[in-house]
Coordinates of C-alpha atoms in Angstrom, one line a residue:
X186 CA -21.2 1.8 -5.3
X187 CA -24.0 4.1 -5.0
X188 CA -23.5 8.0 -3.3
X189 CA -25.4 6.5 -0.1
X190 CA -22.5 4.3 0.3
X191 CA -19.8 6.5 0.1
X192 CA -21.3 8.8 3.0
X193 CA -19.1 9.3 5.6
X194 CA -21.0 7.4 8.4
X195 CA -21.9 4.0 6.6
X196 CA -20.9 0.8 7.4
X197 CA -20.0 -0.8 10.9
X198 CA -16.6 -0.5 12.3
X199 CA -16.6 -3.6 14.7
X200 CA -13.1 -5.3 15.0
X201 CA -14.8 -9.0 15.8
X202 CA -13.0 -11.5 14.2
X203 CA -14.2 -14.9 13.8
X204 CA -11.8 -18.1 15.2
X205 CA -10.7 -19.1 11.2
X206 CA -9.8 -15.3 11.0
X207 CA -7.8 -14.7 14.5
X208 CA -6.1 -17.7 13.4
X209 CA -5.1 -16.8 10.2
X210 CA -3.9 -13.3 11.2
X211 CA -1.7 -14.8 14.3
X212 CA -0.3 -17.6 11.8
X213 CA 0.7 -14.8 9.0
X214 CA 2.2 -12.6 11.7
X215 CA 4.2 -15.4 12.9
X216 CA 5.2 -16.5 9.2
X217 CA 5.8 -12.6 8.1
X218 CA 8.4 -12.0 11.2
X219 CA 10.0 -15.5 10.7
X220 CA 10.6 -14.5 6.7
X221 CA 11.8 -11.0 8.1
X222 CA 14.1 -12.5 10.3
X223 CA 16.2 -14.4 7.5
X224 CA 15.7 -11.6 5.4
X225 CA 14.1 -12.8 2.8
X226 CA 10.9 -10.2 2.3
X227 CA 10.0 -7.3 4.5
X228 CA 6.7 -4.7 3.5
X229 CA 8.3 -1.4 4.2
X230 CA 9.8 -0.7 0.7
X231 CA 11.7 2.1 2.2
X232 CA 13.9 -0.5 4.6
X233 CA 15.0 -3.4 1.3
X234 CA 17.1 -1.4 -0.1
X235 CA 19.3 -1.7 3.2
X236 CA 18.4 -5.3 3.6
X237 CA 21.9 -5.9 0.9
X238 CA 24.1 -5.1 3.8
X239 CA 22.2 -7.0 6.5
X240 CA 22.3 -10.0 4.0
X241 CA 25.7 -9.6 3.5
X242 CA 27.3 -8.8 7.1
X243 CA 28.4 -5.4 6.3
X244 CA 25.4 -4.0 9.3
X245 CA 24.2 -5.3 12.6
X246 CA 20.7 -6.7 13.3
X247 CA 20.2 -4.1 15.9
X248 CA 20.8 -1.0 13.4
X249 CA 18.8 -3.0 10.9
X250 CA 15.9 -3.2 13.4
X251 CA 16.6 1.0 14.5
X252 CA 16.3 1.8 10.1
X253 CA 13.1 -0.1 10.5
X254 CA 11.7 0.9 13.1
X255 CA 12.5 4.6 12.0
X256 CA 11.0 4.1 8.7
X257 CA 7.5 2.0 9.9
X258 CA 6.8 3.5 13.6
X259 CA 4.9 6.7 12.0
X260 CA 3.0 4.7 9.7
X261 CA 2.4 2.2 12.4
X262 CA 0.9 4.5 14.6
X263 CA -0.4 7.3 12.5
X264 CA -1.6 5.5 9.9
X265 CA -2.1 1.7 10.4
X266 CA -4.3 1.9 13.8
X267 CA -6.4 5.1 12.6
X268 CA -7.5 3.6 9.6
X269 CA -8.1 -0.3 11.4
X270 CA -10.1 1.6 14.0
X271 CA -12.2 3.9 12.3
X272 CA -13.1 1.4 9.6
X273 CA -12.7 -1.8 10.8
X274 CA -10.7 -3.4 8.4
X275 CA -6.9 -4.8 9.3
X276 CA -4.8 -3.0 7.2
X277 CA -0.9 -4.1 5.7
X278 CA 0.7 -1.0 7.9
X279 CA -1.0 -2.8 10.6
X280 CA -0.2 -6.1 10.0
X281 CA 3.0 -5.9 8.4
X282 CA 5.1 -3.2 9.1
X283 CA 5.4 -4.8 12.7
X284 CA 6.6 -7.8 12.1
X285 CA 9.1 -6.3 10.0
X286 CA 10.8 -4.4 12.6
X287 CA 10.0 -7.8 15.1
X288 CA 11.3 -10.4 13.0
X289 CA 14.6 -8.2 12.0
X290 CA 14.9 -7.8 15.8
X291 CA 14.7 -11.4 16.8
X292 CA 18.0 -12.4 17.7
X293 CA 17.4 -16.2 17.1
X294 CA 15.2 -17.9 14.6
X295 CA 12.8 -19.9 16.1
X296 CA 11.4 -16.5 18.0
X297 CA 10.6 -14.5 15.5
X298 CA 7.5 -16.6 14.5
X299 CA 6.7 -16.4 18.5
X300 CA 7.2 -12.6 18.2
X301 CA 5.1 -12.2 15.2
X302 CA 2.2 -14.6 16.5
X303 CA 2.2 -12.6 19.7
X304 CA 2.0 -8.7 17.6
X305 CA -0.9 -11.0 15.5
X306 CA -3.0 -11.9 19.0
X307 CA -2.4 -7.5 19.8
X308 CA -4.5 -7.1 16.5
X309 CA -7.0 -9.7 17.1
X310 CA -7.8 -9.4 20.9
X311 CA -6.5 -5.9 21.5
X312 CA -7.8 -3.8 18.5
X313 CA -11.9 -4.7 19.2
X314 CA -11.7 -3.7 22.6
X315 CA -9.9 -0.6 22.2
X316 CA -12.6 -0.1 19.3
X317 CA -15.4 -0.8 21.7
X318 CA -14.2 1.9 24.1
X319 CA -13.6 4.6 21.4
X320 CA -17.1 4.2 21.0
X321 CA -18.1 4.4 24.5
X322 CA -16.3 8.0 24.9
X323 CA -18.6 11.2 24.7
X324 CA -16.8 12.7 21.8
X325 CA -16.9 9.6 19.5
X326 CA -13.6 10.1 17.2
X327 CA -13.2 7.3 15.3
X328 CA -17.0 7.4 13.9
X329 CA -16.0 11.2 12.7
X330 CA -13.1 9.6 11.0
X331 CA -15.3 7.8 8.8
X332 CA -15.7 11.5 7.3
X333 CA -12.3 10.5 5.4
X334 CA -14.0 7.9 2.9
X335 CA -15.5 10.2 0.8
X336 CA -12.3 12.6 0.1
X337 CA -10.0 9.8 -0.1
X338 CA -12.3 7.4 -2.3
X339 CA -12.8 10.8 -5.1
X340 CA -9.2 12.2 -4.9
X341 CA -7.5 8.8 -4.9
X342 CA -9.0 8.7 -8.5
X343 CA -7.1 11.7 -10.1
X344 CA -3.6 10.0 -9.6
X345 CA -3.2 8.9 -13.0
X346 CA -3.8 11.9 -14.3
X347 CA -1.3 14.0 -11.9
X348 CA 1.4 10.5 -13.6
X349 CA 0.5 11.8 -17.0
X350 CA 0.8 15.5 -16.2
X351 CA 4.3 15.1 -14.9
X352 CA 5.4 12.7 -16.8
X353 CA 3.8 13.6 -20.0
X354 CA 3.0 17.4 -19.7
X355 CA 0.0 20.0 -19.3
X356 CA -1.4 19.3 -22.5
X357 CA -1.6 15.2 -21.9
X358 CA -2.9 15.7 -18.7
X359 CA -5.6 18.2 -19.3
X360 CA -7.0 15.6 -21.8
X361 CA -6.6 12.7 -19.2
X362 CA -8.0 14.6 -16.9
X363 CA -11.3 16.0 -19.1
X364 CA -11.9 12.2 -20.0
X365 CA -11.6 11.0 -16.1
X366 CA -14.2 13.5 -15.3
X367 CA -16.8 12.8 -18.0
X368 CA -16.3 8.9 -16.9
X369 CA -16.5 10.1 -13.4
X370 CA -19.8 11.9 -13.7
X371 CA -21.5 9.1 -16.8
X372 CA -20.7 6.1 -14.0
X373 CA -22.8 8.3 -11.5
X374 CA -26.0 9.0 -14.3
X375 CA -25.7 5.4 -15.4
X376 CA -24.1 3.3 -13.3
X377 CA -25.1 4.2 -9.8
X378 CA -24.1 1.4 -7.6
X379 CA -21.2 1.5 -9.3
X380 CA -17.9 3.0 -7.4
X381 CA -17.7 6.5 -9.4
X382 CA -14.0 6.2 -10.3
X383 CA -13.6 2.6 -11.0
X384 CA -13.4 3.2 -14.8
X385 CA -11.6 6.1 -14.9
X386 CA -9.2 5.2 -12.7
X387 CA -8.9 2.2 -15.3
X388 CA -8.6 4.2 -18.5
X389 CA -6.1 6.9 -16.6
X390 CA -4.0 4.5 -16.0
X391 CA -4.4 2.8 -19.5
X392 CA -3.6 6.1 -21.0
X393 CA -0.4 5.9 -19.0
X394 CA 0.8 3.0 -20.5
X395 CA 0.1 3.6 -23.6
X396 CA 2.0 6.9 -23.6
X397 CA 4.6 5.6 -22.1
X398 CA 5.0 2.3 -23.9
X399 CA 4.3 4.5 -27.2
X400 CA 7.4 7.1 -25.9
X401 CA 10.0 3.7 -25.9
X402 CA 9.1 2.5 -28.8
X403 CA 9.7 5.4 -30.7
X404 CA 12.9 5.9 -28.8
X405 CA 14.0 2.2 -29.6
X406 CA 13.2 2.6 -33.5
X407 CA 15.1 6.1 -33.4
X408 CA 18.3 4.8 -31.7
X409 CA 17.9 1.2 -34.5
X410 CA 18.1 3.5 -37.1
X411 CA 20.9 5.4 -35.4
X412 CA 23.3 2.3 -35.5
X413 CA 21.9 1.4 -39.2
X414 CA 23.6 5.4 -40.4
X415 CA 26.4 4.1 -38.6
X416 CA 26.8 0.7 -40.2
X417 CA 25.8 -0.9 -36.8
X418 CA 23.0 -2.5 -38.2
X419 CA 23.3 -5.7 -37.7
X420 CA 24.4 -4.9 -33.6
X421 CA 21.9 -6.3 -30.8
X422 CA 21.6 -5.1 -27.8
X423 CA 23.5 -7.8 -25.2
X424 CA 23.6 -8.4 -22.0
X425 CA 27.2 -7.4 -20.1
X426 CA 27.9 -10.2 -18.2
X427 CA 31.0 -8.2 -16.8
X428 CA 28.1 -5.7 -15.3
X429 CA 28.1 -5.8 -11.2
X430 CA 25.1 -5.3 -11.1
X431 CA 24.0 -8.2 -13.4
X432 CA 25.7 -10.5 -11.2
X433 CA 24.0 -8.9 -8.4
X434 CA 20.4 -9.1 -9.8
X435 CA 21.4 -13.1 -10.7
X436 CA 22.6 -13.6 -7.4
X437 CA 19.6 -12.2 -5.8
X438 CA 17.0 -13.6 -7.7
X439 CA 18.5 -17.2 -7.2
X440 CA 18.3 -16.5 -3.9
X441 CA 14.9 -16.0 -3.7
X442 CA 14.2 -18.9 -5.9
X443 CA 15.8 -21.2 -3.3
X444 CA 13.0 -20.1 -0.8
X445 CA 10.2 -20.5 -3.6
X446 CA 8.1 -23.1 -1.2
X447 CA 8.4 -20.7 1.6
X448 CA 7.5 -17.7 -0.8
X449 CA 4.1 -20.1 -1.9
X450 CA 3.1 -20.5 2.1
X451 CA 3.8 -16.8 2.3
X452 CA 1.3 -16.0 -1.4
X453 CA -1.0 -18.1 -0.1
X454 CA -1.4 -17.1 3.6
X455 CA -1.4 -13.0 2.6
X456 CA -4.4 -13.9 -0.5
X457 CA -6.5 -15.9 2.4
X458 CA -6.2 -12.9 4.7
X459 CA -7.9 -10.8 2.0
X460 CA -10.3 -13.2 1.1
X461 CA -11.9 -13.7 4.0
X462 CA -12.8 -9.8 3.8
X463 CA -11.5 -8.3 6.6
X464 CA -8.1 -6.5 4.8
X465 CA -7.4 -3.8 2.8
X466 CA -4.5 -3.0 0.9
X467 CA -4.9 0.6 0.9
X468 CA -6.5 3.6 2.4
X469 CA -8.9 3.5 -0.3
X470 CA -9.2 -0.2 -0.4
X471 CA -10.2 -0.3 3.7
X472 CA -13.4 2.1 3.2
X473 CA -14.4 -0.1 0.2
X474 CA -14.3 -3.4 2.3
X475 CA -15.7 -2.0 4.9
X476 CA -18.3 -1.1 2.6
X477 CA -18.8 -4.8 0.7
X478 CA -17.8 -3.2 -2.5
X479 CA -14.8 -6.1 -2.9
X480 CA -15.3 -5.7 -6.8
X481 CA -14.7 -1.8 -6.5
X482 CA -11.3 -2.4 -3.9
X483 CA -10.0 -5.1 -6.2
X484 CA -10.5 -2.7 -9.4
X485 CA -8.7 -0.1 -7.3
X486 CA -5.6 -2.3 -5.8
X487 CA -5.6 -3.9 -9.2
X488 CA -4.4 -0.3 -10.7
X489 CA -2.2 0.4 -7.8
X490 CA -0.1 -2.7 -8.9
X491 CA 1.3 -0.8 -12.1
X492 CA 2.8 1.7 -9.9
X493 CA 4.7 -0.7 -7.8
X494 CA 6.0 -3.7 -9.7
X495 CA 8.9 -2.0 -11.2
X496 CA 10.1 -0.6 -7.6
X497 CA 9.6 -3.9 -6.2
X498 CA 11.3 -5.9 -8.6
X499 CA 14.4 -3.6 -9.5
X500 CA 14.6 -3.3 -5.2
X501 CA 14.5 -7.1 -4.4
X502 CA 16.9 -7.9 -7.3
X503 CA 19.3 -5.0 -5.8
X504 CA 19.0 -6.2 -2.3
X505 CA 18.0 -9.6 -2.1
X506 CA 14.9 -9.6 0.1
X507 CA 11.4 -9.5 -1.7
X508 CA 8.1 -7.8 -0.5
X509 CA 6.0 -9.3 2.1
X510 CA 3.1 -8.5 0.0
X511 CA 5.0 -9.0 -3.4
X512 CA 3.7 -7.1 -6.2
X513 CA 0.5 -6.9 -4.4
X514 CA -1.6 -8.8 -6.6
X515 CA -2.9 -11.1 -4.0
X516 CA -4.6 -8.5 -2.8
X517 CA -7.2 -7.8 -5.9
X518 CA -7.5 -11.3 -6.7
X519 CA -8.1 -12.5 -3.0
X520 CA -11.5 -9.9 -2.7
X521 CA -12.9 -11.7 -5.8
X522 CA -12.6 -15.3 -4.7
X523 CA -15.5 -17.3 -3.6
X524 CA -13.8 -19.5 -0.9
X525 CA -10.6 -19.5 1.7
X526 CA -9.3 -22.9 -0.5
X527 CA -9.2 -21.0 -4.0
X528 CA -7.0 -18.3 -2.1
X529 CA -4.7 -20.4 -0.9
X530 CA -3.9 -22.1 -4.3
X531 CA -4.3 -18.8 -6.4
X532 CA -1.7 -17.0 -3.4
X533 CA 0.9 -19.8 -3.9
X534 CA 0.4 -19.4 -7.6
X535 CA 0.6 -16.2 -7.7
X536 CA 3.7 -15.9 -5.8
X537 CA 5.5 -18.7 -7.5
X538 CA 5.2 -16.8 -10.6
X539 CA 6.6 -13.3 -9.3
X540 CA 9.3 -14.8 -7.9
X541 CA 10.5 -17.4 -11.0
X542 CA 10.3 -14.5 -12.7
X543 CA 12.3 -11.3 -11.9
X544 CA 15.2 -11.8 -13.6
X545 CA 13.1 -11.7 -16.6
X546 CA 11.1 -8.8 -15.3
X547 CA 14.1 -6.8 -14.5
X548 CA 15.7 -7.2 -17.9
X549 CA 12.4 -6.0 -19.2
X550 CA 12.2 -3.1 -17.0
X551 CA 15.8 -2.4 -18.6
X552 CA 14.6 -1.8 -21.9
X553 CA 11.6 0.5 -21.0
X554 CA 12.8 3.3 -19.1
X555 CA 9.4 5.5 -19.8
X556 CA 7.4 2.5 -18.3
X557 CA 10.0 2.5 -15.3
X558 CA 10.0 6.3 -15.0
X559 CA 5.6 5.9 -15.5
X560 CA 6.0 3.8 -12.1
X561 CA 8.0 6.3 -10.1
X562 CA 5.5 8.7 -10.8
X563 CA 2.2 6.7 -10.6
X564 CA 3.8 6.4 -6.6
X565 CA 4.6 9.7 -6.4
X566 CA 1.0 10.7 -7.7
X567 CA -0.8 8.0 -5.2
X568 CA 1.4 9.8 -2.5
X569 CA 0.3 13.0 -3.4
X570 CA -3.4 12.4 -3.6
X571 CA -3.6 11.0 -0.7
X572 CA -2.6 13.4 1.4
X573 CA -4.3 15.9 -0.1
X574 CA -7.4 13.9 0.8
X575 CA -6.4 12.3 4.3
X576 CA -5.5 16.0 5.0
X577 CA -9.1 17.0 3.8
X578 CA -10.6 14.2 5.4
X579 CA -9.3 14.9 8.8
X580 CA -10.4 17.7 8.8
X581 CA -13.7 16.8 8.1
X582 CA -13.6 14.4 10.7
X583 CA -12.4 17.2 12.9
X584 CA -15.2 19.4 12.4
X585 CA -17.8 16.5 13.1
X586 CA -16.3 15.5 16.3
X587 CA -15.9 19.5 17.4
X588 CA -16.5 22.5 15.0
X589 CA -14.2 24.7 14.8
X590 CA -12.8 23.7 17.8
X591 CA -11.8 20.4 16.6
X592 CA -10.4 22.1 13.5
X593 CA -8.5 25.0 15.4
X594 CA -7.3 21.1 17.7
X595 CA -6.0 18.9 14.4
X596 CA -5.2 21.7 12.1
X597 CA -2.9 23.0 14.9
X598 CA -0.9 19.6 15.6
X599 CA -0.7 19.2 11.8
X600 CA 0.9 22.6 11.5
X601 CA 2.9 22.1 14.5
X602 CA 3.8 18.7 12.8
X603 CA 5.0 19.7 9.4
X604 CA 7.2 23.4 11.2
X605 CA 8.7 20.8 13.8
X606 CA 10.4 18.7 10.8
X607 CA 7.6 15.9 10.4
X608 CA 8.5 13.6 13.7
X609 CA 5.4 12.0 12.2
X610 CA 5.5 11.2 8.2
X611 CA 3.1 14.0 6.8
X612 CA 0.1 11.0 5.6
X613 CA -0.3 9.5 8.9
X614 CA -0.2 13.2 10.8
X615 CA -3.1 13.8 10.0
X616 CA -5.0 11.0 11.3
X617 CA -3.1 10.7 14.3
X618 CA -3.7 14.4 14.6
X619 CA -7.4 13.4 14.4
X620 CA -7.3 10.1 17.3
X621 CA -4.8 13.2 19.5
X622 CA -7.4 15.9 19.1
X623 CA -10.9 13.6 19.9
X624 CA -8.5 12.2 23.2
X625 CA -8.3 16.1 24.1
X626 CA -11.7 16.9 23.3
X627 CA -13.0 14.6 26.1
X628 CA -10.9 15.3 28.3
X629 CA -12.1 19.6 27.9
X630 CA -15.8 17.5 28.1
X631 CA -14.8 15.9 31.4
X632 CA -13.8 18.7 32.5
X633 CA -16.8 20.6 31.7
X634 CA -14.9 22.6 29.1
X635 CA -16.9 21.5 25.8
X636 CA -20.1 20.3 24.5
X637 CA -20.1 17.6 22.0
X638 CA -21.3 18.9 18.4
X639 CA -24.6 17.0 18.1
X640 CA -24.0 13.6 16.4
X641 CA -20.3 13.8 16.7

């Protein structure tokens, strides 16, 4: 992707969908909440853990549905909407994270689906015109907000090398780091229309693996040699089939298996939706789309999968209930397809293959606790970059919409935010601090209080 394209005001933001997609969108809603409703997958990774007691009696529906909607509304809101409006891509905080909260909330089953189809014609019919007004206001807000794309497209690329650093130490980092920069700057002398972080993003993460991969093997020879000094040589490492939690994971997983053909509908419904172009599966994924770079967003959801398959899998073997999205792989391979019926086949695939195989992915995970560890902080590092750069970018969008008036505006509720205990989840406060502040800033115009910065 060239430097032209990452400039904050490229790309068109209009929410039209075409019939194919508005019916695709209502028909995964309604499938998402009607999969949510028996408890079988929801997106927020935050609420499976407390899907075991749901599944197993031990909790009400109704305080299901209040951890739920606890854990998504903030996202919902703060993040989902901002980033669907100002670039004009659906997003899965959007999509998903509502028919989470509707379909655990349906008290029978045959309304969830009717819940989750009526959330999907909200996106589809509601979102465009809401766009479309946005647009129409003097103090345009949701074209400054494009200002986030370049912040969050750059810093999203350092998170493997904050992993390494914490994982791995100063020293490890520093050279992950110096390499991610030279690739960084030699993809913008000689591949320009290349996205600038795409193969350093890919190496950082590489390096990762290796060090981590490298760390267990060492640690496995180490403790092999341990039990040969003490005459344990010929001992393997088994199973305990008197474990709980063994039993648990088996139970779970054959749970999940039962519902394999409903898992397929679900792989192959959620790969359409990003095939046909018009979802992201990340902040950095939606400005990408937006942009046509669907090579560059699969590359960069592609490397977002190593952070998340180990909490996914070790959280739906614990709990029973899967990922809406599973481990997100749909997502990369779903930009790169050339047609809607390849999706659908590649989705079911995909999804038949994650879910025949977590037990075996779990007992992996169980022998390579530096890989497991290398996940938590791969999240932990996304998380962190993030912010940093939503935070940035908001407040570049800030100062396009109003100067330093529009920074004193969304720097003030973020502040005001984070000393008042975070009622909104600190990455979505600052776009909702943006969509707040441009509301207020024509209001002070109406009132003859403010002039628009020129081109805001």
């Amino acid at each position: 992707m060239s430097g032209n394209l990452v400039a904050a005001a490229a790309g068109s933001t209009d929410l039209s969908l075409s019939l194919p997609q508005q019916l695709t969108v209502i028909a995964l809603c309604a499938l998402t909440a009607f999969i949510s409703h028996l408890a079988l997958a929801v997106f927020n990774d935050g609420v499976r853990p407390f899907m075991l007691d749901f599944i197993q009696g031990r909790t009400t529906r109704s305080a299901t549905t209040a951890v739920s909607f606890g854990l998504s509304a903030g996202f919902i809101f703060g993040l989902g909407a901002p980033m669907a409006l100002s670039t004009g891509v659906l997003n899965p905080w959007l999509v998903f994270l509502p028919t989470d909260i509707l379909g655990i909330l349906s008290p029978k089953k045959w309304l969830a689906p009717i819940l989750g189809a009526a959330w999907g014609a909200v996106i589809v019919f509601g979102l465009n015109g809401a766009n479309s007004l946005a647009h129409d206001l003097p103090v345009d807000f949701l074209t400054a907000m494009q200002q986030m794309s370049t912040p969050i497209l750059f810093l999203f690329t350092l998170f493997p090398v904050l992993a390494i650093t914490k994982q791995f130490g100063k020293v490890r980092g520093a050279i992950a780091g110096t390499v991610e920069l030279v690739l960084v700057v030699a993809t913008m002398k000689l591949w320009p229309n290349v996205f600038a972080g795409a193969v350093a993003m890919a190496v950082g993460v590489l390096m990762l693996i290796a060090f981590a991969v490298s760390k267990d093997l060492r640690q496995r020879k180490l403790e092999r040699a341990e039990r040969i000094a003490n005459g344990d040589g010929a001992a393997e490492e088994t199973p305990d089939d008197d474990d709980p939690m063994t039993s648990l994971f088996s139970a779970s997983a054959t749970r999940l298996r039962k519902h394999l053909p409903l898992f397929m509908l679900l792989g192959a419904g959620v790969c359409l939706l990003a095939q046909m172009h018009v979802f992201g599966g990340g902040e950095a994924t939606s400005f990408l789309i937006a942009k046509g770079d669907y090579s560059g967003a699969a590359q960069v959801d592609f490397y977002r999968v190593f952070g998340f398959i180990p909490l996914i899998a070790t959280t739906a073997l614990a709990s029973g209930a899967y990922g809406i999205a599973g481990f997100t792989l749909v997502y990369p391979i779903g930009y790169l397809l050339p047609n809607p019926w390849l999706a659908l086949i590649c989705g079911a695939a995909v999804f038949a293959a994650e879910v025949s195989a977590l037990s075996w992915i779990g007992r992996v995970l169980g022998r390579l606790p530096s890989v497991r560890d290398s996940s938590e902080h791969l999240r932990g590092a996304i998380s962190d970059s993030l912010q940093l750069a939503i935070l940035f970018g908001s407040l570049m969008a800030a100062n396009a919409m109003g100067g330093g008036l529009g920074i004193l505006v969304v720097g003030g509720l973020y502040l005001v935010n984070e000393a008042t205990g975070r009622v909104v989840v600190r990455m979505a406060a600052a776009p909702a601090a943006v969509i707040v502040g441009g509301i207020l800033l024509n209001v002070l115009y109406w009132l003859d209080l403010f002039t628009p910065v020129k081109g805001g």
